[in-house]
mmCIF file of C-alpha atoms in Angstrom:
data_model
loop_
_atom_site.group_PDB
_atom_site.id
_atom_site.type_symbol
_atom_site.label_atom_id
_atom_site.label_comp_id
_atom_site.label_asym_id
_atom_site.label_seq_id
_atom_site.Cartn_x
_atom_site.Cartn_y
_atom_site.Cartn_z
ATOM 1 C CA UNK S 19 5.332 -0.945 23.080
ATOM 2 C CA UNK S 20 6.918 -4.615 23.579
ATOM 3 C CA UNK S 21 6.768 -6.032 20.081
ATOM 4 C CA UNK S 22 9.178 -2.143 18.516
ATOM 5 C CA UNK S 23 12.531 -4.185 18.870
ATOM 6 C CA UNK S 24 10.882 -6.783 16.824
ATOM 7 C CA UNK S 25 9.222 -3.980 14.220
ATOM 8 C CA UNK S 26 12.660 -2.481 13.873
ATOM 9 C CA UNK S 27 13.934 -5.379 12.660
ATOM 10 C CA UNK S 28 11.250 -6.178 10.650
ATOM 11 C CA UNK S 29 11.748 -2.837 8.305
ATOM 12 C CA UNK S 30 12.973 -3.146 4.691
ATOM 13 C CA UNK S 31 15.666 -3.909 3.192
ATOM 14 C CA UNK S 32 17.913 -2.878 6.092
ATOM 15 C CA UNK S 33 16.632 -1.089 9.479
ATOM 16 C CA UNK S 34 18.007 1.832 10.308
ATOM 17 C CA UNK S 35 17.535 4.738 12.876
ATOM 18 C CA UNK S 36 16.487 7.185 9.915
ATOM 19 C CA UNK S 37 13.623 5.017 9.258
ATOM 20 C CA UNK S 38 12.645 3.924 12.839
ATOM 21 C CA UNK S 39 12.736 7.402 13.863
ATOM 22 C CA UNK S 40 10.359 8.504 10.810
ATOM 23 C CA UNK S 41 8.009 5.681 11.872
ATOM 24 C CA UNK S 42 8.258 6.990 15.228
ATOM 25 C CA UNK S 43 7.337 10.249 14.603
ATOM 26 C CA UNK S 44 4.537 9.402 12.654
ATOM 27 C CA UNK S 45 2.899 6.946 15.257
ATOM 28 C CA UNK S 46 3.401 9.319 17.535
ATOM 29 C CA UNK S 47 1.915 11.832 16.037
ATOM 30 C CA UNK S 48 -1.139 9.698 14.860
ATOM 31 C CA UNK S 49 -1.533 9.307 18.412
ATOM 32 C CA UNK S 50 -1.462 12.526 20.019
ATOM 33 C CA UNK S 51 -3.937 13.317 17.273
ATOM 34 C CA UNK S 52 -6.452 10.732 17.956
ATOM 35 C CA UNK S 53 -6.073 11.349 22.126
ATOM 36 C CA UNK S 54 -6.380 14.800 21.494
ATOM 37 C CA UNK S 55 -9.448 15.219 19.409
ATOM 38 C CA UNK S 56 -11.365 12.265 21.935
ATOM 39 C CA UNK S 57 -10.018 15.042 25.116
ATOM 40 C CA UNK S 58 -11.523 17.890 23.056
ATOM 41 C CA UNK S 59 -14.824 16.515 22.249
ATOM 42 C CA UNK S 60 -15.130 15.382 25.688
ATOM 43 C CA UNK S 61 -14.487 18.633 27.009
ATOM 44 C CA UNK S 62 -16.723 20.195 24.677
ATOM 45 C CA UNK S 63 -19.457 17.230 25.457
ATOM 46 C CA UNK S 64 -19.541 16.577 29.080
ATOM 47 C CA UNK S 65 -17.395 20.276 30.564
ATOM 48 C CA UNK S 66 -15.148 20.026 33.307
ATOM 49 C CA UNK S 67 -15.357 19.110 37.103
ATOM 50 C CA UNK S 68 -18.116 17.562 38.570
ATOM 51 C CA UNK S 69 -19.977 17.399 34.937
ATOM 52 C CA UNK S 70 -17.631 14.979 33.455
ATOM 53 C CA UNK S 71 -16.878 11.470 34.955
ATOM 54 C CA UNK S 72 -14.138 8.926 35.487
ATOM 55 C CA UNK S 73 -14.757 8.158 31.899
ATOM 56 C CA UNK S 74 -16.779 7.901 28.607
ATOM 57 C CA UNK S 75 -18.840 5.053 29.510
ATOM 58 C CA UNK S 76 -19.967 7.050 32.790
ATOM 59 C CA UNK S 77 -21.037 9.831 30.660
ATOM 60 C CA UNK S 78 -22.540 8.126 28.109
ATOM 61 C CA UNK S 79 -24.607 6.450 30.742
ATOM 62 C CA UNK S 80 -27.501 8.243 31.034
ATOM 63 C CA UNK S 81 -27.961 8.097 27.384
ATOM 64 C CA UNK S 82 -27.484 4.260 26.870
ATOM 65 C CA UNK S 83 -30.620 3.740 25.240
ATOM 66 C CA UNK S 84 -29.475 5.721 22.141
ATOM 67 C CA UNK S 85 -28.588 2.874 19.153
ATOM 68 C CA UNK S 86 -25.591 4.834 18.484
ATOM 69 C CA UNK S 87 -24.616 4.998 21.935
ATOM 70 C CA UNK S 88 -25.141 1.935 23.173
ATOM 71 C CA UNK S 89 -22.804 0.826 19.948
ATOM 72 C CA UNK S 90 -20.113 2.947 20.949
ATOM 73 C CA UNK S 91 -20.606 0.836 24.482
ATOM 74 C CA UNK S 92 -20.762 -2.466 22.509
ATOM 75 C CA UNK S 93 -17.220 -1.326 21.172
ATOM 76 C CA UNK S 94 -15.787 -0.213 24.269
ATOM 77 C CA UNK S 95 -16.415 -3.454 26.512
ATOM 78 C CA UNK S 96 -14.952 -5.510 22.984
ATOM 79 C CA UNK S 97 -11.776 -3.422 22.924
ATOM 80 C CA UNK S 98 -11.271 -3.849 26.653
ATOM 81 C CA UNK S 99 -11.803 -7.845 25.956
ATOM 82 C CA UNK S 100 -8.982 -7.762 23.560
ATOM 83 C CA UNK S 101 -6.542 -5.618 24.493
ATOM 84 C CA UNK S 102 -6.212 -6.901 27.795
ATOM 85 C CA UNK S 103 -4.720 -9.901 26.369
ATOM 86 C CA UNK S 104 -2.165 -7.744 24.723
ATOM 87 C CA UNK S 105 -1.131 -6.091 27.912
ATOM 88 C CA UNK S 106 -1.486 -9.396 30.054
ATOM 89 C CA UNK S 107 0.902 -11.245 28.225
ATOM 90 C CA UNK S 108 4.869 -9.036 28.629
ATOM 91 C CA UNK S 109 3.758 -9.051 32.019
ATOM 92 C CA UNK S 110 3.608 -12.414 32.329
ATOM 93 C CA UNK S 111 6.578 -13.393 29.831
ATOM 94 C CA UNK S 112 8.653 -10.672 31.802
ATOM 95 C CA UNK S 113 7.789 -12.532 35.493
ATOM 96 C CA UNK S 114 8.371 -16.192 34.028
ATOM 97 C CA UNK S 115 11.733 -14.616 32.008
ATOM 98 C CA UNK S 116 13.003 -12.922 35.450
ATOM 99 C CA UNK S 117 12.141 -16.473 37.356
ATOM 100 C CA UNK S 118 14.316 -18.296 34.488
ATOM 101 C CA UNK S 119 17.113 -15.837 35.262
ATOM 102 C CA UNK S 120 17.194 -16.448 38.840
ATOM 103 C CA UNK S 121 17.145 -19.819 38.698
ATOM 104 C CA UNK S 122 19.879 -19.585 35.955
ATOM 105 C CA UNK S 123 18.208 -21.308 33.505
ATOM 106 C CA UNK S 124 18.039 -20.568 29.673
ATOM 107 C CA UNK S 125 14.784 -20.555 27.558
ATOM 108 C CA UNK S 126 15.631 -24.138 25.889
ATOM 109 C CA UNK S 127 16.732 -25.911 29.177
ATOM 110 C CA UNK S 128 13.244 -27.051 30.199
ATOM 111 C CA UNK S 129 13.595 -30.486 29.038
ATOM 112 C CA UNK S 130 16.768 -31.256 31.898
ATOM 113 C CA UNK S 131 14.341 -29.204 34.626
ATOM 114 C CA UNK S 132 12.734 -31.320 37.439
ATOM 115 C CA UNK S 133 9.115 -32.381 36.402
ATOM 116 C CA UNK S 134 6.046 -31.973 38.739
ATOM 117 C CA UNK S 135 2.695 -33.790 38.005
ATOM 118 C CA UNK S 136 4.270 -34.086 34.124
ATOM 119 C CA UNK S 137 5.177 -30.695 33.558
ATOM 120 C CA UNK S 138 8.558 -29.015 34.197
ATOM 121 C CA UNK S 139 8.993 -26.507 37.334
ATOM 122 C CA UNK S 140 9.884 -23.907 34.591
ATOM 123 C CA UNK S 141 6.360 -24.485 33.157
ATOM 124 C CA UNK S 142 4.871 -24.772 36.677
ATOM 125 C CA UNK S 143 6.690 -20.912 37.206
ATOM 126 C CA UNK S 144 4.793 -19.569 33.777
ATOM 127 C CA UNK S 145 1.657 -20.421 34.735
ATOM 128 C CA UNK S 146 2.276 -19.129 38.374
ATOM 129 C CA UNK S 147 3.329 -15.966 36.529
ATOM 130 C CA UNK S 148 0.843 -15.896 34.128
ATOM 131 C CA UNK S 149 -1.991 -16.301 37.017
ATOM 132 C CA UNK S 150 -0.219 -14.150 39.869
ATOM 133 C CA UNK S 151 -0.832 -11.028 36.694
ATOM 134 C CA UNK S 152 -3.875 -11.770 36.321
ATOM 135 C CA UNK S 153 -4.882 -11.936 39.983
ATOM 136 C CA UNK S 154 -3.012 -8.490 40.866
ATOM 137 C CA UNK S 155 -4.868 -6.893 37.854
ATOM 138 C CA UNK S 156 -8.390 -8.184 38.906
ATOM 139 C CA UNK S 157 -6.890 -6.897 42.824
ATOM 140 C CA UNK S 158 -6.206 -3.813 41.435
ATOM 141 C CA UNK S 159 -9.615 -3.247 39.965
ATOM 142 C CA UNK S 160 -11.580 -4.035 43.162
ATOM 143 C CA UNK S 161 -9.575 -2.471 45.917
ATOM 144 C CA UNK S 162 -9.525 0.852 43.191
ATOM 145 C CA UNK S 163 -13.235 1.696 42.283
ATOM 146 C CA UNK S 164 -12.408 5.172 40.777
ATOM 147 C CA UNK S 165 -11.458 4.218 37.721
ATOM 148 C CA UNK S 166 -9.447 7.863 36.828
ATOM 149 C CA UNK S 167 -6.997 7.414 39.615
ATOM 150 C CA UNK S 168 -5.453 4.433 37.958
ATOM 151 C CA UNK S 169 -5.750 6.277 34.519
ATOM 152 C CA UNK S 170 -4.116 9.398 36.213
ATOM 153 C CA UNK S 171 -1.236 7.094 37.773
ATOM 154 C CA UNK S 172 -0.697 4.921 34.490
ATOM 155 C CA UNK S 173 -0.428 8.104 32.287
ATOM 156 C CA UNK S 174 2.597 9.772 34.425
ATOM 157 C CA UNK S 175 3.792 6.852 35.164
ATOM 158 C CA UNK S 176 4.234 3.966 32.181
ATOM 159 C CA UNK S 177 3.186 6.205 29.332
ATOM 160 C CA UNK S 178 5.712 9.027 29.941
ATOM 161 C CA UNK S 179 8.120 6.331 30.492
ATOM 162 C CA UNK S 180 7.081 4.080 27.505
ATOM 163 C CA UNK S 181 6.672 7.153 25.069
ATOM 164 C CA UNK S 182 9.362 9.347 26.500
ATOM 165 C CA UNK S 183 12.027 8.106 28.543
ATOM 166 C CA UNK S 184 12.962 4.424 27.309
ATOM 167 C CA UNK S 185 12.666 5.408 23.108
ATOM 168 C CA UNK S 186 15.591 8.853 23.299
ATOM 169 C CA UNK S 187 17.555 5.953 25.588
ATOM 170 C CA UNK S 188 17.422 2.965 22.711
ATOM 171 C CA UNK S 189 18.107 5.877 19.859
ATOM 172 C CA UNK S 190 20.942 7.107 22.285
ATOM 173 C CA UNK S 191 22.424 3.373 22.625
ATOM 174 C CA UNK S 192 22.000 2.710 18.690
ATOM 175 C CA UNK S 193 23.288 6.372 17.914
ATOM 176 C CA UNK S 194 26.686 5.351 19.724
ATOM 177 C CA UNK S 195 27.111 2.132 18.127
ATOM 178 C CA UNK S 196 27.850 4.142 14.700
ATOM 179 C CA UNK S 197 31.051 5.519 13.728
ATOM 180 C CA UNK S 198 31.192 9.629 13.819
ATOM 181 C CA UNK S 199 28.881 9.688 17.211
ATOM 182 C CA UNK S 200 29.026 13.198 18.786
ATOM 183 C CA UNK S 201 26.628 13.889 21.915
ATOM 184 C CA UNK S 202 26.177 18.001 19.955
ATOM 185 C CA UNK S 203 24.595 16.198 16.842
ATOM 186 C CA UNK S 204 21.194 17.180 16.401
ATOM 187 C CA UNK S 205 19.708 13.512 16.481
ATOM 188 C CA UNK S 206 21.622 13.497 19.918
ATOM 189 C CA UNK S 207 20.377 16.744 21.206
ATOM 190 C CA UNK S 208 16.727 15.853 20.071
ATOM 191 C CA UNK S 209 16.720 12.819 22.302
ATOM 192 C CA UNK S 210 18.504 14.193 25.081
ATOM 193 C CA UNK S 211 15.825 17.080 25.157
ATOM 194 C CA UNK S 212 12.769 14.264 24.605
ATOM 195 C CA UNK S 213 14.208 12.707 28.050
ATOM 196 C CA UNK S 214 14.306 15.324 30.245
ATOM 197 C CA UNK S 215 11.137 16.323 29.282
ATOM 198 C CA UNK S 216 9.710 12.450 29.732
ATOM 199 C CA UNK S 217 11.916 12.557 33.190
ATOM 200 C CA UNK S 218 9.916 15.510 34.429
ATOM 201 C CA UNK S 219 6.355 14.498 33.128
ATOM 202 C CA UNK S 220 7.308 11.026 34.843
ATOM 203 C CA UNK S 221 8.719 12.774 37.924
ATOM 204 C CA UNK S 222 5.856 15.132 38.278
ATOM 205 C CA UNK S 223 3.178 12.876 36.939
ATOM 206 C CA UNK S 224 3.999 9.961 39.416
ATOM 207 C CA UNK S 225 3.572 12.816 41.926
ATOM 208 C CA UNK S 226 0.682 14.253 41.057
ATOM 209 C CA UNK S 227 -0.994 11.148 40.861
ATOM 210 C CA UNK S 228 -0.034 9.245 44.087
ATOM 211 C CA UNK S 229 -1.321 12.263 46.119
ATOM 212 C CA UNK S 230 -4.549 12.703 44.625
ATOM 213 C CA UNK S 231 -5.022 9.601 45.078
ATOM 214 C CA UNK S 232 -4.035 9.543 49.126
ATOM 215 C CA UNK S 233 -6.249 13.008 49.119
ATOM 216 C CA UNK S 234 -9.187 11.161 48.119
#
């Protein structure tokens, strides 16, 4: 995620890769736990193929006017609501950070940029940034009605490179910084071997995913 630089340095009393990996390892494992159990209790629920939809609130449709059900609904659309916010926003500090690099300009020289209508063009670029997300997203949702080919593209493509590529990389890069590095130590080994297998899920995945969705 965006905000583990700013965990890792948040750790007490002094970060270190010992305790980011531990952390790691749990999260990660806390995960894969909770997307497990909701794939086998879906499986078990709703079977495979044509019985079992694009996703939960498809088949949990029919049976919308259970109080439980229609709670779990409730819960759904509020989650959606707020974490959308969460993934809006590195998006849009990412674009308006890239247009501040292009135009060479630091993150405290707004005040000497030219000013439009009372606000700077470096402001006027974050909100064009912040809207231009918002409007692909929104694009996104209505040229692509079926909602598990961009689940089945996002999954082999950002989550085996957030989970899998980009974390062995930063351990790699932190690894080498410390005196007595060797590339055969078993920290190294371990993330060299999580990488290749993040490559080929994000190699494969990508694949996969893009061609199912031209063969539909």
């Amino acid at each position: 995620q965006f905000n583990v630089p700013q965990l890792t340095g948040e750790l007490t009393p002094q970060p270190s890769v010992r305790k980011m990996t531990v952390i790691s390892l749990i999260t990660v494992t806390l995960c894969f736990a909770l997307f497990g159990g909701v794939s086998i209790f879906g499986v078990l629920a709703f079977g495979l193929g044509e019985s079992q939809r694009d996703s939960l609130v498809l088949d949990l449709a029919p049976a919308r006017g259970n109080p439980l059900v229609l709670a779990s609904l409730v819960s759904v659309m509020f989650s959606v609501l707020t974490c959308f916010q969460f993934h809006v926003y590195p998006i849009r500090q990412f674009a308006a950070w890239a247009i501040r690099k292009a135009r060479g300009r630091g993150p405290d020289d707004e005040k000497s940029d030219i000013a439009y209508f009372g606000r700077s063009l470096t402001r006027w670029f974050d909100i064009a940034s912040a809207l231009a997300s918002v409007a692909i997203i929104i694009l996104i949702a209505v040229v692509v009605s079926s909602l598990k080919t961009i689940l089945d593209f996002i999954g082999a493509f950002a989550s085996a490179y957030i989970s899998y590529v980009v974390p062995p990389l930063w351990v790699i890069q932190i690894l080498r910084r410390q005196k007595g590095f060797a590339w055969h130590s078993a920290e190294a080994l371990g993330c060299l071997a999580l990488f290749s297998l993040g490559a080929f899920f994000f190699v494969f995945g990508t694949y996969s995913a893009v061609r199912d969705a031209f063969a539909r």
